[in-house]
XYZ file of C-alpha atoms in Angstrom:
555
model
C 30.177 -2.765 43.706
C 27.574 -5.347 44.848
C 28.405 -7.460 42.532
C 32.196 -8.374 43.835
C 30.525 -10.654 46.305
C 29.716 -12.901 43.145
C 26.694 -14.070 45.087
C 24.745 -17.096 42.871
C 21.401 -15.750 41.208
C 19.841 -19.368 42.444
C 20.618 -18.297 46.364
C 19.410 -14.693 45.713
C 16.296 -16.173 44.902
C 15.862 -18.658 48.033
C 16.622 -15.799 49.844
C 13.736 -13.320 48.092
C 11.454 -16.870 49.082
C 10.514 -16.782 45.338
C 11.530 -20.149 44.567
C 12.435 -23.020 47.076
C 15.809 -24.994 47.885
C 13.957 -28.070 46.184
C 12.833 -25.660 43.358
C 16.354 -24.684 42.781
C 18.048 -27.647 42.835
C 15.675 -29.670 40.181
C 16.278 -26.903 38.320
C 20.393 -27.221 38.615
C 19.899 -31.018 37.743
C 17.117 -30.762 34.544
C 18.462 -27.499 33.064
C 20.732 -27.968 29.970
C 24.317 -27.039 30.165
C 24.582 -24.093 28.502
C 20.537 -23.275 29.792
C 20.782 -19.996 31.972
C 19.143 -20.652 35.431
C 17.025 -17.920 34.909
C 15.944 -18.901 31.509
C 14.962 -22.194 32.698
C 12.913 -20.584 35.737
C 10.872 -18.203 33.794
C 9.948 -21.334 30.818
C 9.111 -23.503 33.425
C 6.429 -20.057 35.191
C 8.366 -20.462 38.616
C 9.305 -17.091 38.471
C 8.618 -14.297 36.194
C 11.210 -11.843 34.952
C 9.870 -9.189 37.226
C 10.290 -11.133 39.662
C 13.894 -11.776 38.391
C 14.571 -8.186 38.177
C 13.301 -6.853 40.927
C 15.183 -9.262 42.846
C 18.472 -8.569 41.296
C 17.862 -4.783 41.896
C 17.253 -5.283 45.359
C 20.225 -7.945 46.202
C 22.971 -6.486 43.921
C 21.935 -2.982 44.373
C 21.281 -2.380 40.688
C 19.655 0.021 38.908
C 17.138 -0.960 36.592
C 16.183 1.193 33.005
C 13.734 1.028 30.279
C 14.494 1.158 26.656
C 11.817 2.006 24.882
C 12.589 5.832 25.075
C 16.369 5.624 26.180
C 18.656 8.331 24.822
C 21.301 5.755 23.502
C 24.700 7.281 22.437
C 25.178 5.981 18.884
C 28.727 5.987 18.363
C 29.013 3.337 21.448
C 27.747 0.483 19.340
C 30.919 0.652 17.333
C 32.527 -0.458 21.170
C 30.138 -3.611 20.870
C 29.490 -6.069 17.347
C 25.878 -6.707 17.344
C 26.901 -10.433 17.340
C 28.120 -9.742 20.487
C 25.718 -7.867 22.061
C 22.553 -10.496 20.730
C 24.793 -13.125 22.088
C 25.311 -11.968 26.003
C 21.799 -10.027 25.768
C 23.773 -6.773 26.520
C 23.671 -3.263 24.761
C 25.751 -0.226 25.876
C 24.259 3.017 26.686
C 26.552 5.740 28.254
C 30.229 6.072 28.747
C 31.558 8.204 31.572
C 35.095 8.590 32.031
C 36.463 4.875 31.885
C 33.262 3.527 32.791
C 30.769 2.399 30.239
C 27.381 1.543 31.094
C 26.018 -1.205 30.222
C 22.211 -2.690 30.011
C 21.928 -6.327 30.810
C 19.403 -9.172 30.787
C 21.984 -11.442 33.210
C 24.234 -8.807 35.462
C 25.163 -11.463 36.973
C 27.231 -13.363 33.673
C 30.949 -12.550 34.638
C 32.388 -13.978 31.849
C 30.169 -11.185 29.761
C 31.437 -8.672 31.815
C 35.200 -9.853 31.342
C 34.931 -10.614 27.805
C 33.572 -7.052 27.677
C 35.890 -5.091 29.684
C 38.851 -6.559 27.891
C 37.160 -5.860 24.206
C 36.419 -1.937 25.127
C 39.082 -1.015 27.694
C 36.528 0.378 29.869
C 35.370 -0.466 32.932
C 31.739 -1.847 32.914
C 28.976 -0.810 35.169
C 25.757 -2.851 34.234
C 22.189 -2.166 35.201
C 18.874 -4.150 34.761
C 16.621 -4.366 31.275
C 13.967 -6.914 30.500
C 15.809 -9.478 27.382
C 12.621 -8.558 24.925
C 13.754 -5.123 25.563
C 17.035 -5.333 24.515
C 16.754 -7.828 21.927
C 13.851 -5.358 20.373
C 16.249 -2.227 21.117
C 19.264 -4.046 19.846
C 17.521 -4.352 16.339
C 15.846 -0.809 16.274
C 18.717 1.119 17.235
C 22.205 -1.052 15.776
C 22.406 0.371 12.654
C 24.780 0.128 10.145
C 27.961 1.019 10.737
C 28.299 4.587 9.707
C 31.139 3.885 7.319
C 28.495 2.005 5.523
C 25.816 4.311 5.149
C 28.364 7.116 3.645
C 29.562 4.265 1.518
C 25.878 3.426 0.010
C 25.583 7.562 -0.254
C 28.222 7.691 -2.569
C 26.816 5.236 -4.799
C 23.491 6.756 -5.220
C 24.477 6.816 -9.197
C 24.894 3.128 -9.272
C 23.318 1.910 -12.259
C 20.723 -0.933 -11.935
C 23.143 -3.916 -13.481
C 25.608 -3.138 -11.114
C 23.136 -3.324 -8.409
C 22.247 -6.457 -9.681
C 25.467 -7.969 -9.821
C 25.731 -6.745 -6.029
C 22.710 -8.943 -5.311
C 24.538 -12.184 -5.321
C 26.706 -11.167 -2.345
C 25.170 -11.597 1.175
C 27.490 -9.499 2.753
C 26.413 -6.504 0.185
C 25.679 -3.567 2.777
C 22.562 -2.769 0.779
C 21.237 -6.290 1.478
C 22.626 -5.714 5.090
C 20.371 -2.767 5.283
C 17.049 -4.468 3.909
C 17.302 -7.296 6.231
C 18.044 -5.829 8.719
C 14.920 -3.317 8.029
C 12.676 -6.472 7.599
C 14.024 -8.402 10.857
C 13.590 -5.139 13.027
C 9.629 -4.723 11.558
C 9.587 -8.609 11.698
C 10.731 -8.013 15.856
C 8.307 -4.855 16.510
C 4.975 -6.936 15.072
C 4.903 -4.448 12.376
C 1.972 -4.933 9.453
C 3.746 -2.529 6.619
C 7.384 -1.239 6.665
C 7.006 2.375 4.541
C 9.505 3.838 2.893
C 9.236 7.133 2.367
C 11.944 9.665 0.144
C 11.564 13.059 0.914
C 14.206 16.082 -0.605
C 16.490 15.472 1.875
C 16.218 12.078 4.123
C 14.233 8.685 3.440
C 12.139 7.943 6.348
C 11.131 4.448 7.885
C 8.404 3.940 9.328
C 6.573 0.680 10.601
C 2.844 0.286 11.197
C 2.073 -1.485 14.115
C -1.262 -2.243 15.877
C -2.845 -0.056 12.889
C -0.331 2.965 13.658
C 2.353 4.287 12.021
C 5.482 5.066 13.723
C 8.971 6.133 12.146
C 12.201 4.386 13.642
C 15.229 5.658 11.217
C 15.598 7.995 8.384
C 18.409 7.922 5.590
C 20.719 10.248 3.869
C 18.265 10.651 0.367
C 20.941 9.589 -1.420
C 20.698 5.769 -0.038
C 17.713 5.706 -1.875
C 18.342 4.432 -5.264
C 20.175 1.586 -4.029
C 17.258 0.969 -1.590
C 14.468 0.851 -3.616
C 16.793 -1.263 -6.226
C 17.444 -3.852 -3.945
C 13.575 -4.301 -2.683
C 12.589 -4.439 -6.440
C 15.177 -6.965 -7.269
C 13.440 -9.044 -4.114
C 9.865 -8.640 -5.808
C 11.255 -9.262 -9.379
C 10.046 -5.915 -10.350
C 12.242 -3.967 -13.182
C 14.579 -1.497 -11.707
C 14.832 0.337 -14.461
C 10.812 1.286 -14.406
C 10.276 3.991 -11.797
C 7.376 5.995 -13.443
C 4.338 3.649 -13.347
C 3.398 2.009 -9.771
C 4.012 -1.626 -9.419
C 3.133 -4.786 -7.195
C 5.071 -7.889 -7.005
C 5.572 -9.968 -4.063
C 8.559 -12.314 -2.353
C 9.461 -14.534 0.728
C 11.775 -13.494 3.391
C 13.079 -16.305 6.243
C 13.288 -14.873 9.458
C 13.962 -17.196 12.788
C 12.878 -20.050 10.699
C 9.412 -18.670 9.321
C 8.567 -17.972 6.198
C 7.270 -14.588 5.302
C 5.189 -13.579 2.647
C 6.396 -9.695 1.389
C 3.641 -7.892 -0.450
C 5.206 -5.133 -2.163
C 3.796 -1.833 -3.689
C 6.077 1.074 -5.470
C 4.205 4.643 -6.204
C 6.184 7.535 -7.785
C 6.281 10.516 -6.031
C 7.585 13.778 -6.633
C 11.195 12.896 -4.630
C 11.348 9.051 -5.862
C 9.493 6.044 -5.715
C 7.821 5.330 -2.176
C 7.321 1.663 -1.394
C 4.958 -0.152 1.159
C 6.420 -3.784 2.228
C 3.326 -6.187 3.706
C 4.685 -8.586 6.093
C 2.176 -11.520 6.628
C 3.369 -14.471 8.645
C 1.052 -17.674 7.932
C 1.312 -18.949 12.111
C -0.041 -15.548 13.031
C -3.040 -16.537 10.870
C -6.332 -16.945 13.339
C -7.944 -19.809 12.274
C -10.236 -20.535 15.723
C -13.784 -18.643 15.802
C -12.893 -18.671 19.634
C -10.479 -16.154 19.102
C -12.134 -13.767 17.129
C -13.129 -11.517 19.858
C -16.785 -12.424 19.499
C -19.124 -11.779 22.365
C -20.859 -14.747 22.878
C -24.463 -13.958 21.695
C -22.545 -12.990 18.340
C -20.262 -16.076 18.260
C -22.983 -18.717 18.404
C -25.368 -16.300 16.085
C -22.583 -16.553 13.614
C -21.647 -20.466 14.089
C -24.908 -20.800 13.099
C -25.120 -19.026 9.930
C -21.488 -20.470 8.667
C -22.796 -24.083 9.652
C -26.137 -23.931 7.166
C -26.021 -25.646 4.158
C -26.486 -22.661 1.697
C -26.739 -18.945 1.623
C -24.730 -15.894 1.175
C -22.514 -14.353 3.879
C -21.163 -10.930 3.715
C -18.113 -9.797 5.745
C -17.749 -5.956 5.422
C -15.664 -2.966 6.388
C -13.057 -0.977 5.175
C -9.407 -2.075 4.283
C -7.365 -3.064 7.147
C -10.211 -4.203 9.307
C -9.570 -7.958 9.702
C -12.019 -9.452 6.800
C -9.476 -11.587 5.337
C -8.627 -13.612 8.558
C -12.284 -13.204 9.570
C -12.693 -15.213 6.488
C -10.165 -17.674 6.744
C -11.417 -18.473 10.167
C -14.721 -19.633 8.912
C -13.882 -21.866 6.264
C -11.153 -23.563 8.077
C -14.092 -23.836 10.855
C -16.032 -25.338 7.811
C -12.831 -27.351 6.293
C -14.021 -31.018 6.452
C -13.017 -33.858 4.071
C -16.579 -33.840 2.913
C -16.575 -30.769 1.711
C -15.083 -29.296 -1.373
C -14.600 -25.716 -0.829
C -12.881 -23.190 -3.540
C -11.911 -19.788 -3.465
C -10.831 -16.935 -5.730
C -8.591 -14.308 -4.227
C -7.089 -11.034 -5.483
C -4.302 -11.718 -4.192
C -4.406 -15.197 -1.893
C -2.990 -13.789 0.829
C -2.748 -17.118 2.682
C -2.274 -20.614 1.856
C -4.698 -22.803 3.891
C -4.282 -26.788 3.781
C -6.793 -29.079 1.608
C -8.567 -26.074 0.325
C -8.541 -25.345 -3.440
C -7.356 -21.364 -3.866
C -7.323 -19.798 -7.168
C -5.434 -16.380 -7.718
C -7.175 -13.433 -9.812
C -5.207 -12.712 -12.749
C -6.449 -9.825 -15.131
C -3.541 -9.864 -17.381
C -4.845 -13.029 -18.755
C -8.589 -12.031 -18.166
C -9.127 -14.297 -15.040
C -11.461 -12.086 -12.807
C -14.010 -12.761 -10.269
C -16.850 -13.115 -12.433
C -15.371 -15.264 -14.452
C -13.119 -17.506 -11.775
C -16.813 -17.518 -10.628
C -18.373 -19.165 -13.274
C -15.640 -21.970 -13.711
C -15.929 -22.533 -9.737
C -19.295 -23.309 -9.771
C -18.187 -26.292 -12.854
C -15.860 -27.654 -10.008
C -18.982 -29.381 -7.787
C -18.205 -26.976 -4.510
C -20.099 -27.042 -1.527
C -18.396 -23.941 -0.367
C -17.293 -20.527 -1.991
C -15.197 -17.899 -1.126
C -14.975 -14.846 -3.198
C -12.651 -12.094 -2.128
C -14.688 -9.101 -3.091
C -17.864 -8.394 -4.689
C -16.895 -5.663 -6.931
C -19.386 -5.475 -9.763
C -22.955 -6.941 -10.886
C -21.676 -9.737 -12.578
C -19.435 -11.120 -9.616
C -22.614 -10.375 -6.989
C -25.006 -11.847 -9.525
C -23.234 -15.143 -9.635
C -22.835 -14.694 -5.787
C -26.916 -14.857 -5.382
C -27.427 -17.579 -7.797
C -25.005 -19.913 -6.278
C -26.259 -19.166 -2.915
C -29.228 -20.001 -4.000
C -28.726 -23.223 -6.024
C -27.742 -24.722 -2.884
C -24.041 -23.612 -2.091
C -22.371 -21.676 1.229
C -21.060 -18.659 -0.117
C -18.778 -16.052 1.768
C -17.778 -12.494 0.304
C -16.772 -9.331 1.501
C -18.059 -5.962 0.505
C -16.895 -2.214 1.488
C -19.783 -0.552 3.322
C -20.160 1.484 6.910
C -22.450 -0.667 8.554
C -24.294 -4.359 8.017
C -27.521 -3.029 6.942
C -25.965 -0.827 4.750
C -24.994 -4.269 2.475
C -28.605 -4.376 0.884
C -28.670 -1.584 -0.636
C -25.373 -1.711 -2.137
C -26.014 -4.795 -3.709
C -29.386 -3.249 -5.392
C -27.769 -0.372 -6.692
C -25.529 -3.007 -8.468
C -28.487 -3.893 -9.960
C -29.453 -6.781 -8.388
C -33.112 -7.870 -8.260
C -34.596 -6.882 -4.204
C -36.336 -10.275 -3.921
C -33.038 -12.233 -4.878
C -30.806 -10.343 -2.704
C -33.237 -10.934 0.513
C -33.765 -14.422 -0.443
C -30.433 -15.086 -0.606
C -28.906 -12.940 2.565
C -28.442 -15.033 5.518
C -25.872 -12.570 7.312
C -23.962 -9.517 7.208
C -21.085 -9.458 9.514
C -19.724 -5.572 9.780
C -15.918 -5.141 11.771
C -13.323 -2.935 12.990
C -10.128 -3.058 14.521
C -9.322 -1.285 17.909
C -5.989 -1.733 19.945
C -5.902 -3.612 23.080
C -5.340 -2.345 26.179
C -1.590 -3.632 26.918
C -2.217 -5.969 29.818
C 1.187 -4.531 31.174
C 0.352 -1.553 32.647
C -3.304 -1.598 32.464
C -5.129 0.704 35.437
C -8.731 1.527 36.536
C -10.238 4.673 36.379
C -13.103 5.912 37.377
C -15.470 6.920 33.842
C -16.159 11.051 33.233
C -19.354 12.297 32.776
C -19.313 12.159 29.261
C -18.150 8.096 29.386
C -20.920 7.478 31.767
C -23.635 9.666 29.269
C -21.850 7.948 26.403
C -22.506 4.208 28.118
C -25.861 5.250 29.343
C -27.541 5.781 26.104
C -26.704 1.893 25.229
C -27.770 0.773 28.167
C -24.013 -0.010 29.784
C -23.611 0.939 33.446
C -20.202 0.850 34.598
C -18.528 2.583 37.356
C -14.782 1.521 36.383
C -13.025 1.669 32.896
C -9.733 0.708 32.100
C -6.397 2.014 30.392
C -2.755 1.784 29.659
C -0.920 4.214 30.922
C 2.274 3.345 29.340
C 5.336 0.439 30.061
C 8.523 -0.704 27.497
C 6.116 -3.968 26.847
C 4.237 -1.696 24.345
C 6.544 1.567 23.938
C 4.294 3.171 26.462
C 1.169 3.615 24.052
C -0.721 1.976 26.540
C -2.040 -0.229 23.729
C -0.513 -3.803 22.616
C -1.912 -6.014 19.913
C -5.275 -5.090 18.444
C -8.803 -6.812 19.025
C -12.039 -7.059 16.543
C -15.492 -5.312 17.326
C -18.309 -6.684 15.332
C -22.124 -5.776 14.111
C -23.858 -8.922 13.578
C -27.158 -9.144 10.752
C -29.212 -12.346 11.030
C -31.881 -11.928 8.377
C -35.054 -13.298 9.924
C -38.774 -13.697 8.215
C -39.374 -9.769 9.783
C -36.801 -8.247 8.180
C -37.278 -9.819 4.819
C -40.636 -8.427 4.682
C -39.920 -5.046 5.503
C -36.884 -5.357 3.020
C -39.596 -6.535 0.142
C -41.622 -3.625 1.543
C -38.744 -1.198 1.003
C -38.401 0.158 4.392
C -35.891 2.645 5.294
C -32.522 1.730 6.515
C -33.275 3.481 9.704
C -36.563 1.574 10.455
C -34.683 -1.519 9.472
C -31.765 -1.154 11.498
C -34.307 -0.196 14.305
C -35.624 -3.276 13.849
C -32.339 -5.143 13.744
C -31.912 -3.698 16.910
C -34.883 -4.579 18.566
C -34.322 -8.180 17.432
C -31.294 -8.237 19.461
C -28.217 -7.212 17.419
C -25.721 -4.911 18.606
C -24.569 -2.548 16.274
C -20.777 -1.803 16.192
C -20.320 1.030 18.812
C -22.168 -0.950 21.722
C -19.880 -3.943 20.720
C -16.928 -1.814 21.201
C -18.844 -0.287 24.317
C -18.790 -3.570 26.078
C -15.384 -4.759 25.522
C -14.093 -1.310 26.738
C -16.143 -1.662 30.137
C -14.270 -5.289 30.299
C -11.190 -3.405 30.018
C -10.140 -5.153 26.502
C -10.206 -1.306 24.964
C -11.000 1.919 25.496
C -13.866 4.085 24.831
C -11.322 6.315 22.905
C -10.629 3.326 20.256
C -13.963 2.794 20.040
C -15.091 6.337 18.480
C -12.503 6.119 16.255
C -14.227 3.522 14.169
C -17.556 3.533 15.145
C -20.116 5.941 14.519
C -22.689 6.631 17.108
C -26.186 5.411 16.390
């Protein structure tokens, strides 16, 4: 095998002309000890691990596989402790005779190789992975031992004290099992882990970039246990699994702090439960990186930076309002400026801004958080949701007693807002006196920069972009790569529909216009409504048309 000749990755690299003799040598002298040479190339961007790879496939004569969909052989992991395997950035994946296959990061770390051949007995054979692959594969695939999972199946009658009393002791395999649930959702980006009992198997299943995906199911008897465990976590009583219930917990992963939001429904087979992951540093708090084309960014800095007036932030659940939010009064976050919210629930913690929590068991709602706000001498307000006529009538008023107030509210489109607050009974002329701006979202997935291609648009694209005025004669997609477990798609972006209330539209709103002739009118005064947005950012190659029609209607 190629690898006999024990040839040093820093020469094969000199040799591919990817990094210099000077390059390599710095490198030698400034890397740490125990600092892999390749590690220290690919931090410092002299090489990438393409680069790497393909040069170690070439040289060594290696074979190179992708993870994402590999058939892996379960009953190899007992061979290798996941200790192990995370350690040496290995993971086994077919045994042959005496040979066992092996995927590595470094082929070219003996001492892994050794260590490994003398704890299976086989010989080992590796071939080329990208690390994120096998560190993401490594916790998606190493389950539980077996043994463990037959041992949680025969306590499915465990009563919820003994559960309890299991709770103290990390090494529990139930606790095993949740963590290791949370760190592989945790690893994957995943929004909501769901966990799912059916008659005969519990499914898993992890949303990520707005889709769900499942990636294990259970023997249904691990259930109980489950669901006790993630209840204990939340502080929620075990012993109540007829009525839904929220509670909420932290979870330390790679030294961040998690927030867990979680939700139990009864179903027919057992209680389901939806865990929330939010991670505070994933938080956007820069306008910049909202996604905003630039007419709509400086349209919107605008109506954030006035004194007074109400903003609206609208769309349905799941479409990016909170951060939007969060965004703008951390934009807005000065030490001149006393700003208060009232959430339901705070989903974030933001420095030096005053964040009160909705509480209806004690009778704290928005209305009335409202009311006590506007006691505390704010300059700026954010309410989570306008829900009824009280909370939007306390909105308008302190909008228009001089304070910046930001809401959100669940409607289609931004024009849509106006009505919807006058069929909650509020007055026309106070809701278009105090409107400054309706901003209207959605989220789409990004095209994963990985394996992105061009293509030249159909007929129907090029109809589709002609009739808002786009010409393009190249569109983009992803056609599918381990970086986003070919989907084509990684990470998700926001399209936005922008309302800036001028003296026009006011009058026609006091005139009672149609929504049609006033989003004409809109139109004409230069916004662009959601689907163009989208439209736009797809010709740019950020999305794709397809994303687009999913969440926006065309006009």
């Amino acid at each position: 095998m190629a690898l006999t000749q024990r040839k040093r990755l820093g020469d094969l690299l000199v040799d591919a002309q990817k990094i210099t003799e000077q390059q390599l040598q710095q490198a030698l002298s400034t890397k740490k000890p125990e600092q892999k040479l390749g590690h220290y190339l690919m931090n410092e961007k002299w090489i990438t691990e393409d680069e790497l790879l393909e040069v170690l496939e070439i040289q060594l004569g290696l074979s190179r596989v992708h993870l994402n969909r590999y058939p892996f052989e379960p009953h190899l992991f007992r061979l290798v402790s996941k200790d192990f395997a995370k350690k040496h950035e290995l993971i086994p994946l077919k045994q042959s005779g005496n040979q066992l296959l092996v995927a590595m990061a470094d082929p070219m770390d003996f001492f892994a190789i050794e260590d490994l051949r003398m704890l299976t007995s086989f010989q080992i054979e590796p071939c080329l992975a990208k690390r994120e692959e096998i560190i993401r594969a490594i916790e998606r695939f190493y389950q539980l031992d077996s043994n463990v999972i037959t041992e949680l199946s025969q306590e499915a009658e465990v009563q919820g004290s003994q559960v309890e009393e299991a709770d103290s002791d990390e090494a529990a395999p139930m606790i095993q099992l949740v963590n290791q649930i949370l760190y592989s959702a945790y690893q994957q980006r995943a929004s909501d882990i769901h966990i799912e009992p059916f008659e005969t198997r519990v499914y898993i299943r992890y949303r990520i970039d707005g889709t769900l995906r499942t990636v294990r199911t259970f023997p249904k008897a691990v259930h109980p246990a489950l669901t006790a465990r993630i209840k204990i976590m939340a502080q929620l009583n075990i012993t109540d699994y007829r009525l839904p219930s929220d509670g909420r917990t932290k979870f330390s992963l790679e030294g961040e702090e998690l927030d867990l939001r979680i939700s139990t429904l009864p179903t027919i087979f057992g209680e389901k439960i939806v865990v929330r992951l939010l991670n505070s540093k994933q938080l956007i708090l820069n306008l910049a990186d909202l996604n905003f084309s630039t007419d709509n960014e400086k349209i919107f800095r605008q109506l954030i930076e006035k004194p007074s007036g109400l903003i609206l932030i609208t769309g349905p659940t799941g479409s990016g309002k909170t951060s939007t939010l969060y965004t703008a009064i951390h934009h807005l976050n000065k030490e001149e400026s006393n700003i208060v919210t009232i959430e339901d629930p705070v989903e974030y913690q933001l420095e030096g801004i005053n964040q009160v929590q909705v509480n209806h068991q004690f009778g704290l709602t928005f209305a009335k958080g409202l009311r006590s706000i506007l006691r505390q001498d704010p300059n700026i307000i954010m309410i989570g949701e306008i829900r009824d006529k009280e909370t939007a009538e306390n909105a308008i008023r302190a909008s228009l007693t001089g304070h910046l107030v930001f809401s959100t509210l669940h409607t289609n489109d931004a024009i849509a807002s106006i009505p919807r607050l006058i069929d909650m009974g509020m007055e026309p002329y106070l809701v278009v006196s105090a409107l400054t701006g309706v901003l209207t979202q959605r989220l789409v997935r990004s095209v994963c920069t990985e394996c992105k291609v061009s293509y030249e648009p159909t007929e129907m694209e090029k109809e589709l972009l002609r009739k808002y005025q786009i010409e393009a004669t190249t569109l983009y997609k992803g056609v599918g790569c381990p970086a986003c477990d070919d989907s084509g798609y990684f990470g998700r972006i926001v399209i936005h529909e922008l309302l800036q209330l001028n003296a026009k539209l006011r009058d026609m709103l006091m005139n009672q216009e149609s929504l049609t002739v006033l989003k004409d009118e809109a139109i004409k005064e230069g916004m662009n409504i959601l689907i163009k947005d989208g439209l736009e950012k797809a010709v740019k190659g950020i999305t794709t048309i397809e994303e687009v029609l999913k969440v926006a209607l065309e006009h």
